[in-house]
Coordinates of C-alpha atoms in Angstrom, one line a residue:
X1 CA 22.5 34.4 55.6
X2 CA 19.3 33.7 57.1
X3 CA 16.4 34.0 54.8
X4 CA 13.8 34.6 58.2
X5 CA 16.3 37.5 59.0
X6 CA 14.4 41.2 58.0
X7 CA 17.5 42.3 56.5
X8 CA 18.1 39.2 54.0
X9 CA 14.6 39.3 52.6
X10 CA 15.1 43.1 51.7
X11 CA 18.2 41.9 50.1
X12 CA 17.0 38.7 48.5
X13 CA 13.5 41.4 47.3
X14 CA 15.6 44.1 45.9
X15 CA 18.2 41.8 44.1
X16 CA 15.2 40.2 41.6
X17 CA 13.5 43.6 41.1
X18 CA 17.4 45.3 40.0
X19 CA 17.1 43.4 36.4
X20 CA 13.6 45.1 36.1
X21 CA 14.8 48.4 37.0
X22 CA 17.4 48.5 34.5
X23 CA 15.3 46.8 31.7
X24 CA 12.8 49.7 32.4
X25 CA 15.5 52.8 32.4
X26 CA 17.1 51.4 29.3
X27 CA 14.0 51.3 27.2
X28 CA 13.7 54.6 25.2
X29 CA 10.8 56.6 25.6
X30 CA 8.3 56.7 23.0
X31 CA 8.5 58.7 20.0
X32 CA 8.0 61.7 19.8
X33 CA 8.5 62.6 24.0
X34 CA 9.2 66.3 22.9
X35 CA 8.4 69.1 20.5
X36 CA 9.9 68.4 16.7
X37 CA 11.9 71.7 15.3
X38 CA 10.8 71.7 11.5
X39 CA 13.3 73.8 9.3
X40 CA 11.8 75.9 6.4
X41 CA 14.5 76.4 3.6
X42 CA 12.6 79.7 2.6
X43 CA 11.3 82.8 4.4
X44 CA 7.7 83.4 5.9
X45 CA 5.0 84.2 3.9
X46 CA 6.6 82.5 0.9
X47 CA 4.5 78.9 -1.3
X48 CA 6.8 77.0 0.7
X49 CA 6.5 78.1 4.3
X50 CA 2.7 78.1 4.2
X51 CA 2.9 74.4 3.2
X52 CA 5.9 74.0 5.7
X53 CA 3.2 74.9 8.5
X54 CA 0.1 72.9 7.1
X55 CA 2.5 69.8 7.2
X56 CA 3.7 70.8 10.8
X57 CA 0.2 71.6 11.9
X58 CA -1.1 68.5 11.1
X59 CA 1.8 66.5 12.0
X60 CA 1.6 67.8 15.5
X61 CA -2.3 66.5 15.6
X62 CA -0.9 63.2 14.5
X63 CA 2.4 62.9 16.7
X64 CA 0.8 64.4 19.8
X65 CA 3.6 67.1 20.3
X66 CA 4.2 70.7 19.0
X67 CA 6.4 70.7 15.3
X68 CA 7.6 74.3 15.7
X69 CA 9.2 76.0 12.3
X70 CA 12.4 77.7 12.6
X71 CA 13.1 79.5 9.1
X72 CA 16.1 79.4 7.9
X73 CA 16.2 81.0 4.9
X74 CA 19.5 81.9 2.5
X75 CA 21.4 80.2 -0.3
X76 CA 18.3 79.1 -1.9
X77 CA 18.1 76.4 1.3
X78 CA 21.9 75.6 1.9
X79 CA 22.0 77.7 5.1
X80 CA 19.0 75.3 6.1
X81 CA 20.7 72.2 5.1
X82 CA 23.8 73.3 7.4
X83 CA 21.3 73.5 10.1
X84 CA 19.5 70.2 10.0
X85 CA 23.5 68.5 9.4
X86 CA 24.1 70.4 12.6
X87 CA 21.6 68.4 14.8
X88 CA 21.7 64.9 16.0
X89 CA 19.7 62.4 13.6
X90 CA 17.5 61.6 16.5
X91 CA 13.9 63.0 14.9
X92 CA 13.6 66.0 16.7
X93 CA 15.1 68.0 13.6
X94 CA 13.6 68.0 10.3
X95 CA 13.5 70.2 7.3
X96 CA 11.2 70.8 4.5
X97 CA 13.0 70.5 1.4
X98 CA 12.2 70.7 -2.3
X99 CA 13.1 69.9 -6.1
X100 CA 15.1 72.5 -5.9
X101 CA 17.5 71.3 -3.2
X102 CA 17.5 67.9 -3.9
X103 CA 18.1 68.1 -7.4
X104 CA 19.5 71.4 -8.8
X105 CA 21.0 73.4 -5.8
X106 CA 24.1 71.4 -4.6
X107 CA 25.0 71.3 -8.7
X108 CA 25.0 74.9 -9.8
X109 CA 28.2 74.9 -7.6
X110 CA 31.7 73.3 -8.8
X111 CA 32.2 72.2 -5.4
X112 CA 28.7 70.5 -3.9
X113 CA 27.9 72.7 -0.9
X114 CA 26.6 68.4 0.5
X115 CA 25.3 65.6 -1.0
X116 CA 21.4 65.3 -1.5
X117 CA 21.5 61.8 -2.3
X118 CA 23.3 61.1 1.2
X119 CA 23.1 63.4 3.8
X120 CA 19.2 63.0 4.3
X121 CA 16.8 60.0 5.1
X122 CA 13.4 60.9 3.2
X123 CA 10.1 60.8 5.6
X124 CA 8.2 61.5 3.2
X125 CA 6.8 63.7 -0.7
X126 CA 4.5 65.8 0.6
X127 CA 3.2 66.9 -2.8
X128 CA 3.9 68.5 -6.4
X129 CA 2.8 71.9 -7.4
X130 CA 3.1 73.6 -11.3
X131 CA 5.5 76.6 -12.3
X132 CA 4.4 79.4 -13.9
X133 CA 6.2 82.3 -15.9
X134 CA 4.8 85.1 -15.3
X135 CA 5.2 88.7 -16.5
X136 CA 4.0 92.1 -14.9
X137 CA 1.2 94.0 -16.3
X138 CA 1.7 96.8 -17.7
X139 CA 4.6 95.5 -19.6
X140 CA 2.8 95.1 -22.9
X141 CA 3.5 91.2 -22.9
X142 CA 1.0 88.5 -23.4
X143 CA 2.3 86.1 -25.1
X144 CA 6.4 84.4 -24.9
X145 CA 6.9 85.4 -28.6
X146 CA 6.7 88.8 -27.1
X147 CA 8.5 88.2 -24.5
X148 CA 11.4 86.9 -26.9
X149 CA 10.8 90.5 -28.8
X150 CA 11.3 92.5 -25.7
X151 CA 14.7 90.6 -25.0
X152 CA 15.9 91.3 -28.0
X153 CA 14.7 95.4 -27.3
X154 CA 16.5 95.2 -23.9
X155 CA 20.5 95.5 -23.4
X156 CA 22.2 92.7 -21.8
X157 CA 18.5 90.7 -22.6
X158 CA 16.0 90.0 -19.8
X159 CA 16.3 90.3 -16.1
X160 CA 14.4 87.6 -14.5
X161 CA 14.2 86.9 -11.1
X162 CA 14.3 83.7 -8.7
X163 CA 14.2 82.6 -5.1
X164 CA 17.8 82.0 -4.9
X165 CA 20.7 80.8 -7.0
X166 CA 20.1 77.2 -8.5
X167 CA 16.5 76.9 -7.8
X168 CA 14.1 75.9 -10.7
X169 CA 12.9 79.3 -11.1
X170 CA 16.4 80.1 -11.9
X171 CA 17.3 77.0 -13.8
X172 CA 13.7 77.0 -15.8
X173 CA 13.9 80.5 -17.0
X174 CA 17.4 80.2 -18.0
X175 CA 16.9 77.1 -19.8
X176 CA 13.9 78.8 -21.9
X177 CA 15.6 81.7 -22.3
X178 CA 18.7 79.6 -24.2
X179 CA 15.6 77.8 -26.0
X180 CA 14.5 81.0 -27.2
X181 CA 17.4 82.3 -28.1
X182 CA 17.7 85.3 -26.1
X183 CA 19.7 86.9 -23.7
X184 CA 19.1 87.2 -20.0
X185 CA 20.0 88.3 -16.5
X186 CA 19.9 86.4 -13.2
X187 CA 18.5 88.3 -10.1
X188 CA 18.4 86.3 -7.4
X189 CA 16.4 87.0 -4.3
X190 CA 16.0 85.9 -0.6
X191 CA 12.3 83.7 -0.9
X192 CA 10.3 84.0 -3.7
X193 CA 8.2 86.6 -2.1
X194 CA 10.5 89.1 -2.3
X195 CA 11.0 88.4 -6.5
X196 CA 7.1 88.7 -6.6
X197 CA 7.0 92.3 -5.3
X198 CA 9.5 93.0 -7.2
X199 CA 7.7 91.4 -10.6
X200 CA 5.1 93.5 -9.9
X201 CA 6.8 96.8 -9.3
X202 CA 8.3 96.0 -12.7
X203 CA 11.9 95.8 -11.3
X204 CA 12.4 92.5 -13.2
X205 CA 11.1 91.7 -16.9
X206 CA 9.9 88.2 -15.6
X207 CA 9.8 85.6 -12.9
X208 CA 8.6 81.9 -12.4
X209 CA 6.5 81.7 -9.6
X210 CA 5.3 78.6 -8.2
X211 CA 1.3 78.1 -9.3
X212 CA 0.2 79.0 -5.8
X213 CA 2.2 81.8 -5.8
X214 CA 1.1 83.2 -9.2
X215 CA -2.2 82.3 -9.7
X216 CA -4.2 85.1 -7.4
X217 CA -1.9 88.3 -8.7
X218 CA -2.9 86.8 -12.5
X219 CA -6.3 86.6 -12.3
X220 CA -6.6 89.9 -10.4
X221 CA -4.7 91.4 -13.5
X222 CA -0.9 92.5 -11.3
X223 CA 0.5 89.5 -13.6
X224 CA 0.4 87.8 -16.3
X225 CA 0.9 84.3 -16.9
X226 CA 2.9 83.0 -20.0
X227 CA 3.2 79.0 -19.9
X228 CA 2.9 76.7 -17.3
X229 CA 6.1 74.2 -17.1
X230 CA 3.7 71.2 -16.4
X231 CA 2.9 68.7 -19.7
X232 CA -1.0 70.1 -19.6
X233 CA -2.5 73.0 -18.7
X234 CA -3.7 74.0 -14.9
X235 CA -7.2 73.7 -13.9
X236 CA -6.6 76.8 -12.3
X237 CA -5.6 79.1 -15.3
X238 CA -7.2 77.0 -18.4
X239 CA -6.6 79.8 -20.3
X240 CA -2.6 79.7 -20.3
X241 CA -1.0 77.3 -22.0
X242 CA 1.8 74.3 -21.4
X243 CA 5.0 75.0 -21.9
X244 CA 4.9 72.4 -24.5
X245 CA 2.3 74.3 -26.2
X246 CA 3.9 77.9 -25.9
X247 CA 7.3 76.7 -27.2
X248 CA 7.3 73.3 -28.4
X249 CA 11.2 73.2 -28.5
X250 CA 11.4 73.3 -24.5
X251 CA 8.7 70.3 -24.0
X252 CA 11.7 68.8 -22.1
X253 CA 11.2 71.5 -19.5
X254 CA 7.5 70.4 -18.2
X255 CA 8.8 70.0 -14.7
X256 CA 6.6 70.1 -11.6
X257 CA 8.5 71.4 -8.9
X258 CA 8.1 69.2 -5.3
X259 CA 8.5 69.2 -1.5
X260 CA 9.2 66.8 0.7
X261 CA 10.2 65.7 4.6
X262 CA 13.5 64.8 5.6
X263 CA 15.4 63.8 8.4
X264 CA 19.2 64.3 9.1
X265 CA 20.9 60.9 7.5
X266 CA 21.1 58.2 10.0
X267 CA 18.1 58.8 11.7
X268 CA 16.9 55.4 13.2
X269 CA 14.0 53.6 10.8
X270 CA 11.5 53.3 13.0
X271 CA 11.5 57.2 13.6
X272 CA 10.7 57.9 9.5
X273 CA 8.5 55.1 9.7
X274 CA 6.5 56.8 12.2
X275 CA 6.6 60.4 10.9
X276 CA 6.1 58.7 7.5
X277 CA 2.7 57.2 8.8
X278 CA 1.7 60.7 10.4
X279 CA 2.3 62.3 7.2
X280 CA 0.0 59.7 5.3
X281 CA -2.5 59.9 7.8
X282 CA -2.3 63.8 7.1
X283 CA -3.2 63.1 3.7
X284 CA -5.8 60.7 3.6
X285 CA -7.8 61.6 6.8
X286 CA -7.5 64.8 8.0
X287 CA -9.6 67.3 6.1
X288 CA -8.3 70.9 7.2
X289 CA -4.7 69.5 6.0
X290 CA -5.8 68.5 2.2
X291 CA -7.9 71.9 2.1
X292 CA -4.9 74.1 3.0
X293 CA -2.7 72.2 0.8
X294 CA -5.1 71.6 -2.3
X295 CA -5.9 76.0 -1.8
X296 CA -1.9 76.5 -2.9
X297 CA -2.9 73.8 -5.9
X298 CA -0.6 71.2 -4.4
X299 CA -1.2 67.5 -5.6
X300 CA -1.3 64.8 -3.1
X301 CA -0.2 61.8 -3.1
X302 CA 0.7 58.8 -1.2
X303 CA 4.0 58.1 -0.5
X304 CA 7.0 56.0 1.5
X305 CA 10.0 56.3 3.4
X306 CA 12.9 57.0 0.6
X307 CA 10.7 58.6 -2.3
X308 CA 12.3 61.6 -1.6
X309 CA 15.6 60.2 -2.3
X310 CA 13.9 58.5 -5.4
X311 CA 12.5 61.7 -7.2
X312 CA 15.7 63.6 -6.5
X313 CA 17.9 60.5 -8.6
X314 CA 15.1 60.8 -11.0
X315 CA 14.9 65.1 -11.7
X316 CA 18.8 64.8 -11.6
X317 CA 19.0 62.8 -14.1
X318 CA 17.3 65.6 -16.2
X319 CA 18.7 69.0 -14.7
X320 CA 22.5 68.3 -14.4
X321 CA 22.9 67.9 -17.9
X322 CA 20.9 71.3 -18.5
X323 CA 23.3 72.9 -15.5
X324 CA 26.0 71.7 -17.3
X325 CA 25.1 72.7 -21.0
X326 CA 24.0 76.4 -19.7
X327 CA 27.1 76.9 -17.7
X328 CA 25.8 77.1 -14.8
X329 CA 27.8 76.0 -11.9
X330 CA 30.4 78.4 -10.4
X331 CA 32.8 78.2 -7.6

């Protein structure tokens, strides 16, 4: 060949520039390149949605691409689950996901619907919020001793409601109930929503309602609040006590429910690690984010990749044994 000839200089030219081209089409683009879907385990308008969007709101600011939230409620968040599992671990699927279905849900079932502690990669705790119980007005009850006394009026015991089958609603109230020594009745719901209208058309005796949730109907006098499962009182309802203090035999069940980020399992690092530091940033520096989440009384706090996973071993730990004693889990 004859490097002077037109021809073998084009050749010579584009044979160094081919490793280039295919370093450059086999790096990835940068993450994100594309909108995020963000699944919400319960319906709109419920404690969890709203904080569902504040988190994809502000994540969107951070990533520099739309987080749109598909809800996907049912099952008390296993129809959600089935979603995310459905999608490639590749970041563009997440799913908000609580105590609830990290911890309680996949055990009040014989046969695990998955597996909490392997089937996600945590991005992130986004915060912890109190439980109430709450009663409607109207009902005559102020205090859980008389709550106890209108069990014990009532045949078949109390119906309480829930957001769904083996959330801590459920396993809460049915856990205080046995501590009491009173009978009850499960009514589950779709969302939590949907038990609060029906609290306070006095369909149900009683309800645990996340504090968000519960605080505005109590203190405009539609509910009223019995204990709070936290191990103090709430700032925001001083005047009702700890469950601790209520009924000192179920101090065990000051639990704080939770909510958290997570991707499908297998997700590459990098990814959580950078939706991890969006999140963070979220918390620490962007001011309409903590307002939205701290108006629905939700505690921030800094967290790391896996803490998700970490809390759920943790609560576990605590509720399993209570599924197992109350007789919870069915087929």
């Amino acid at each position: 060949m004859n490097p002077s000839c037109p021809a073998a200089l084009r050749a010579i030219a584009g044979a160094a520039f081919l490793p280039l081209a295919v370093r450059s089409a086999a790096q990835p683009a940068a993450y994100p390149s594309k909108p995020i879907q963000l699944i919400a385990q319960q319906p709109p308008g419920s404690a969890s949605d709203a904080m569902t969007r504040a988190w994809a709101d502000c994540a969107a600011r951070e990533l520099g691409q739309p987080v749109v939230v598909q809800n996907k409620p049912g099952a008390n968040g296993i129809l959600a689950v089935n979603a995310l599992k459905s999608q490639p671990a590749d970041g563009y699927t997440l799913m908000t996901i609580g105590m609830s279905q990290m911890t309680i849900t996949p055990y009040v079932y014989k046969q695990p619907p998955y597996d909490p502690l392997h089937d996600f990669d945590s991005v992130a705790v986004l915060g912890s919020t109190p439980l109430v119980l709450a009663v409607p007005a109207g009902q005559g009850v102020t205090r859980l001793a008389q709550l106890a006394d209108l069990a014990r009026a009532q045949p078949g015991g109390l119906d309480f409601g829930s957001p769904g089958k083996g959330s801590p609603a459920h396993l809460l109230t049915a856990a205080l109930l046995e501590r009491m020594g009173v009978a009850g009745t499960h009514v589950p719901f779709v969302g939590e929503g949907a038990g609060l209208t029906a609290l306070m058309g006095q369909q149900i005796h009683a309800m645990t309602l996340v504090m968000g949730a519960a605080a505005p109907h109590a203190k405009s006098g539609k509910l009223v609040p019995l204990a709070v499962f936290a191990p103090q009182r709430s700032p925001l309802l001083p005047d009702v006590p700890a469950i601790g203090e209520a009924l000192p035999a179920a101090q065990d069940l000051a639990r704080t429910a939770w909510i958290a980020v997570v991707a499908r399992t297998g997700t590459p690092p990098a990814l959580v690690a950078s939706l991890n530091a969006a999140t963070e940033k979220c918390r620490s520096g962007d001011t309409a984010y903590r307002t939205r989440m701290e108006a629905m009384n939700v505690t921030l706090g800094p967290s790391v990749p896996g803490d998700a996973s970490t809390w759920a071993a943790r609560d576990t730990a605590v509720w399993r044994p209570l599924i197992d004693k109350l007789g919870l889990a069915t087929e």
